[in-house]
Amino acid sequence: MANAEQYLKPEVIQTVARLDLRAKFIVEGFLSGLHASPYHGFSVEFSEHRRYTQGDDPRDIDWQVYAKTDRFYIKKYQAETNLTGYLILDLSESMAYTYRQQLSKFDYGICLAASLAYMMIHQQDPVGLITFGDRIKNFLPARSKRGQLGNILAMLANSQPSGTTEIGQNIQQIASMVKHRSLLMIFSDLLTDQKNVLDGLQRLRYAGHDVILFHILDEAEVYFPFEGMVDLKEPEGGDSLVLDAEGMKADYLEAVQELRGTYQEKLLAMGVDYVPLDTSMPFDKALIEYLSQRKARF
């Protein structure tokens, strides 16, 4: 039996069939790692306390514990209000691609979304789900009740990637659908026109939302492990291109680095958190980004 932290690895989590268990194992593995990391203060276990020490913010003192013990204690995690979040998942055909990883980009995104839903519901934060391809496919309004996790997991489990995508257009529509300021977490490979994506994200920022963009690529799309003559097919349009992998690799890797760098620069300027991921990476990087964003708001 793998220890808890093993469940942060995609090659381990793919052996777990049920999505609810995948989410549970990822979160538990992540939290077990927090206890030995600088992020221990992000713990979602509200019952944990530690003694107040000089330099702590007195506003964080738990006065109920003081009334019982006559000593000052600090909650390791304390939120003053709830954070409303929406998980926004790209269902386009390109998300189904995988080269040698067991989890496709779509599977990887679903695992992340399910894990974040699990964390938010257990923190009593309202969370909703939006899926899109060429149009908005599903919209589940944010709720914090326990049954919401089951609703989200069922919708994720029943989703399948297909067809083309209109990320920019759909993001523009989402800006008008989500009325209250929320944390919007977008999962996509961004294989579409970059300007449209940036315009859509800017609209979300104008509407007052905080945004984390999880840019999910397949391991092969990042590292280009191909050799010899390869026939590359565009998954949504069907176009194909035969090329010499060795002759193309340097230019390809430079283009991917430039793409990511452009997103990093432009999104930083508009106040959007950009998280580049690939399907070989452990899941903890994305969960840290969410908790960092949550902590920054309170």
Coordinates of C-alpha atoms in Angstrom, one line a residue:
M1 CA 0.0 0.0 0.0
A2 CA 1.5 3.3 -1.0
N3 CA 1.9 6.0 1.6
A4 CA -0.3 9.1 1.4
E5 CA 2.1 11.3 -0.4
Q6 CA 2.4 8.7 -3.2
Y7 CA -1.1 9.7 -4.3
L8 CA 0.3 13.0 -5.5
K9 CA 1.9 11.1 -8.4
P10 CA -0.1 10.7 -11.6
E11 CA 1.2 7.2 -12.2
V12 CA -0.1 6.1 -8.8
I13 CA -3.5 7.9 -8.9
Q14 CA -4.3 6.4 -12.3
T15 CA -4.5 3.0 -10.6
V16 CA -7.5 4.3 -8.5
A17 CA -10.7 3.8 -10.5
R18 CA -13.2 5.9 -8.6
L19 CA -13.0 9.7 -8.9
D20 CA -14.1 10.3 -5.3
L21 CA -11.3 8.2 -4.0
R22 CA -8.8 9.9 -6.4
A23 CA -9.8 13.3 -4.9
K24 CA -9.6 12.0 -1.4
F25 CA -6.2 10.4 -1.8
I26 CA -4.7 13.4 -3.6
V27 CA -5.9 15.8 -0.8
E28 CA -4.8 13.5 2.0
G29 CA -1.4 13.0 0.3
F30 CA -1.1 16.7 -0.1
L31 CA -2.0 17.5 3.5
S32 CA 0.4 14.9 4.8
G33 CA 3.2 16.7 2.9
L34 CA 2.2 20.1 4.3
H35 CA 3.2 19.0 7.8
A36 CA 6.8 18.8 6.7
S37 CA 6.8 21.9 4.4
P38 CA 6.7 25.7 4.7
Y39 CA 3.0 25.6 3.9
H40 CA 2.0 23.8 7.1
G41 CA 0.1 27.0 8.0
F42 CA -2.3 26.2 5.2
S43 CA -3.7 23.2 7.0
V44 CA -7.5 22.8 6.6
E45 CA -7.8 21.1 10.0
F46 CA -9.6 23.8 11.9
S47 CA -9.3 22.0 15.2
E48 CA -5.5 22.3 15.4
H49 CA -4.0 25.0 17.5
R50 CA -0.5 26.1 18.7
R51 CA 0.6 28.3 21.6
Y52 CA 0.7 32.1 20.9
T53 CA 4.3 33.4 20.5
Q54 CA 5.8 36.9 20.2
G55 CA 5.3 38.2 16.7
D56 CA 2.0 36.4 16.0
D57 CA -1.0 38.6 15.1
P58 CA -3.1 39.0 18.2
R59 CA -6.2 39.1 16.0
D60 CA -5.6 35.4 15.3
I61 CA -6.0 34.4 19.0
D62 CA -8.8 31.9 19.6
W63 CA -10.6 33.5 22.4
Q64 CA -12.9 30.6 23.0
V65 CA -9.9 28.4 23.8
Y66 CA -8.5 31.2 26.0
A67 CA -11.8 31.3 28.0
K68 CA -11.4 27.6 28.7
T69 CA -7.7 27.4 29.3
D70 CA -6.6 30.9 30.3
R71 CA -3.9 30.6 27.8
F72 CA -3.4 32.1 24.3
Y73 CA -3.6 29.8 21.3
I74 CA -3.6 30.5 17.6
K75 CA -5.5 28.5 15.1
K76 CA -3.2 27.1 12.4
Y77 CA -5.8 27.9 9.8
Q78 CA -8.5 30.6 10.3
A79 CA -10.6 32.1 7.6
E80 CA -12.8 35.1 8.3
T81 CA -15.2 34.5 5.6
N82 CA -16.0 31.9 2.9
L83 CA -14.4 31.9 -0.6
T84 CA -16.7 31.2 -3.5
G85 CA -15.0 29.2 -6.2
Y86 CA -15.8 27.9 -9.7
L87 CA -14.0 25.1 -11.4
I88 CA -14.0 25.7 -15.2
L89 CA -13.0 22.8 -17.3
D90 CA -12.1 22.6 -21.0
L91 CA -13.9 19.7 -22.7
S92 CA -12.4 20.1 -26.2
E93 CA -11.1 17.0 -28.1
S94 CA -7.5 18.1 -27.7
M95 CA -7.8 17.5 -23.9
A96 CA -8.1 13.8 -24.5
Y97 CA -4.6 13.5 -25.9
T98 CA -1.9 11.5 -24.1
Y99 CA 1.3 10.0 -25.5
R100 CA 2.7 7.6 -22.9
Q101 CA 1.1 8.9 -19.6
Q102 CA -1.8 6.9 -18.3
L103 CA -3.7 10.1 -17.5
S104 CA -4.7 12.3 -20.4
K105 CA -4.8 16.1 -20.0
F106 CA -8.5 15.7 -19.5
D107 CA -8.1 13.0 -16.8
Y108 CA -5.4 15.1 -15.1
G109 CA -7.6 18.2 -15.1
I110 CA -10.6 16.2 -13.7
C111 CA -8.4 14.9 -10.8
L112 CA -7.3 18.4 -10.0
A113 CA -10.8 19.8 -10.2
A114 CA -12.2 17.0 -8.0
S115 CA -9.4 17.5 -5.4
L116 CA -10.1 21.2 -5.2
A117 CA -13.8 20.6 -4.9
Y118 CA -13.1 18.2 -2.1
M119 CA -10.9 20.7 -0.3
M120 CA -13.4 23.6 -0.7
I121 CA -16.4 21.7 0.5
H122 CA -14.5 20.5 3.6
Q123 CA -13.6 24.1 4.3
Q124 CA -17.3 25.0 3.9
D125 CA -16.5 27.2 0.9
P126 CA -19.2 27.4 -1.8
V127 CA -17.9 25.8 -5.1
G128 CA -19.5 25.4 -8.5
L129 CA -18.6 23.8 -11.8
I130 CA -18.6 25.0 -15.4
T131 CA -17.6 22.9 -18.4
F132 CA -17.2 24.1 -22.0
G133 CA -16.2 23.2 -25.5
D134 CA -17.4 25.2 -28.4
R135 CA -20.1 26.5 -26.0
I136 CA -21.0 26.2 -22.3
K137 CA -21.9 22.6 -21.7
N138 CA -22.8 22.5 -18.0
F139 CA -23.3 25.1 -15.2
L140 CA -23.6 24.1 -11.6
P141 CA -24.0 27.1 -9.3
A142 CA -21.7 27.3 -6.3
R143 CA -23.0 25.7 -3.1
S144 CA -21.2 24.7 0.2
K145 CA -23.5 21.9 1.3
R146 CA -22.0 18.4 1.6
G147 CA -24.1 17.1 -1.3
Q148 CA -22.5 19.5 -3.6
L149 CA -19.3 17.4 -3.8
G150 CA -21.3 14.5 -5.0
N151 CA -23.0 16.7 -7.7
I152 CA -19.6 18.0 -8.9
L153 CA -18.0 14.5 -9.0
A154 CA -20.9 13.1 -10.9
M155 CA -20.8 15.9 -13.5
L156 CA -17.0 15.5 -13.9
A157 CA -17.3 11.7 -14.2
N158 CA -20.0 12.0 -16.9
S159 CA -18.0 14.5 -18.9
Q160 CA -16.2 13.5 -22.1
P161 CA -13.9 15.6 -24.3
S162 CA -15.1 16.1 -27.8
G163 CA -15.2 18.7 -30.6
T164 CA -13.6 22.1 -30.8
T165 CA -13.2 24.8 -28.3
E166 CA -13.9 28.5 -28.0
I167 CA -12.1 29.4 -24.8
G168 CA -12.1 33.2 -25.2
Q169 CA -15.8 33.4 -26.2
N170 CA -16.8 31.0 -23.3
I171 CA -14.8 32.9 -20.8
Q172 CA -16.5 36.1 -21.9
Q173 CA -19.9 34.4 -21.3
I174 CA -18.8 33.1 -17.9
A175 CA -18.0 36.6 -16.8
S176 CA -21.7 37.5 -17.2
M177 CA -23.0 34.3 -15.7
V178 CA -21.1 34.5 -12.4
K179 CA -22.6 37.5 -10.7
H180 CA -20.6 37.7 -7.4
R181 CA -16.9 38.1 -7.0
S182 CA -15.4 34.6 -7.1
L183 CA -12.2 32.7 -7.5
L184 CA -12.3 31.1 -11.0
M185 CA -10.0 28.2 -11.6
I186 CA -9.7 27.3 -15.3
F187 CA -8.3 24.0 -16.5
S188 CA -7.3 24.0 -20.2
D189 CA -4.5 23.1 -22.6
L190 CA -5.0 26.6 -24.3
L191 CA -4.7 25.2 -27.8
T192 CA -6.5 28.1 -29.4
D193 CA -5.9 31.7 -30.3
Q194 CA -3.9 33.3 -27.6
K195 CA -5.4 36.8 -28.0
N196 CA -9.0 35.5 -27.5
V197 CA -7.9 33.8 -24.3
L198 CA -6.2 36.9 -23.0
D199 CA -9.2 39.1 -23.9
G200 CA -11.5 36.7 -22.1
L201 CA -9.4 36.6 -19.0
Q202 CA -9.2 40.4 -18.9
R203 CA -13.0 40.5 -19.0
L204 CA -13.0 38.3 -15.9
R205 CA -10.6 40.6 -14.1
Y206 CA -12.8 43.7 -15.1
A207 CA -15.7 41.9 -13.5
G208 CA -13.8 41.7 -10.2
H209 CA -13.0 37.9 -10.2
D210 CA -9.7 36.4 -9.1
V211 CA -8.4 33.9 -11.6
I212 CA -6.0 30.9 -11.5
L213 CA -5.3 29.5 -15.0
F214 CA -4.0 25.9 -14.9
H215 CA -2.3 25.4 -18.2
I216 CA -2.3 21.6 -18.7
L217 CA -0.1 20.1 -21.4
D218 CA 0.8 16.5 -22.0
E219 CA 4.3 15.5 -21.0
A220 CA 5.1 14.9 -24.7
E221 CA 3.8 18.4 -25.7
V222 CA 6.3 19.9 -23.3
Y223 CA 9.4 17.7 -23.8
F224 CA 8.8 16.4 -27.4
P225 CA 10.3 12.9 -27.0
F226 CA 9.7 11.8 -30.6
E227 CA 12.3 10.4 -32.9
G228 CA 12.5 9.9 -36.7
M229 CA 9.7 10.8 -39.0
V230 CA 6.5 11.4 -37.1
D231 CA 3.0 12.1 -38.3
L232 CA 1.4 14.7 -36.0
K233 CA -2.4 15.1 -36.2
E234 CA -4.3 18.2 -35.0
P235 CA -7.0 16.6 -32.8
E236 CA -9.8 19.1 -33.3
G237 CA -9.3 20.1 -37.0
G238 CA -8.0 16.8 -38.2
D239 CA -5.0 18.3 -40.1
S240 CA -1.8 16.3 -40.1
L241 CA 1.9 17.1 -40.6
V242 CA 4.7 14.7 -41.3
L243 CA 8.1 16.0 -40.1
D244 CA 11.6 14.9 -39.0
A245 CA 11.4 15.0 -35.2
E246 CA 15.1 15.6 -34.5
G247 CA 15.2 18.5 -37.0
M248 CA 12.1 20.0 -35.5
K249 CA 12.7 19.5 -31.7
A250 CA 14.8 22.6 -30.9
D251 CA 12.4 25.0 -32.7
Y252 CA 9.4 23.2 -31.1
L253 CA 10.8 23.5 -27.6
E254 CA 11.6 27.1 -28.1
A255 CA 8.0 27.8 -29.3
V256 CA 6.5 26.1 -26.2
Q257 CA 8.8 28.1 -23.9
E258 CA 7.9 31.3 -25.7
L259 CA 4.1 30.4 -25.4
R260 CA 4.4 29.8 -21.7
G261 CA 6.6 32.8 -21.2
T262 CA 4.1 35.1 -23.0
Y263 CA 1.2 33.8 -20.9
Q264 CA 3.3 34.2 -17.7
E265 CA 4.2 37.8 -18.6
K266 CA 0.8 39.0 -19.8
L267 CA -1.2 37.3 -17.1
L268 CA 1.1 38.6 -14.3
A269 CA 0.4 42.1 -15.7
M270 CA -3.4 41.7 -15.4
G271 CA -3.3 40.0 -12.0
V272 CA -4.1 36.4 -13.1
D273 CA -2.2 33.5 -11.5
Y274 CA -0.6 31.3 -14.3
V275 CA 0.3 27.7 -13.4
P276 CA 2.0 25.7 -16.2
L277 CA 1.6 22.0 -15.6
D278 CA 2.2 18.8 -17.5
T279 CA 0.7 15.3 -17.0
S280 CA 3.8 13.9 -15.4
M281 CA 3.9 16.4 -12.6
P282 CA 2.6 15.6 -9.0
F283 CA -0.6 17.3 -8.1
D284 CA 0.7 19.4 -5.2
K285 CA 1.8 22.4 -7.2
A286 CA -1.8 23.2 -8.3
L287 CA -3.2 22.7 -4.8
I288 CA -0.5 25.0 -3.3
E289 CA -1.5 27.7 -5.8
Y290 CA -5.1 27.4 -4.7
L291 CA -4.3 27.6 -1.0
S292 CA -1.9 30.6 -1.6
Q293 CA -4.7 32.4 -3.4
R294 CA -7.2 31.6 -0.7
K295 CA -4.8 32.7 2.1
A296 CA -4.1 36.0 0.3
R297 CA -7.8 37.0 0.3
F298 CA -8.2 36.9 4.1

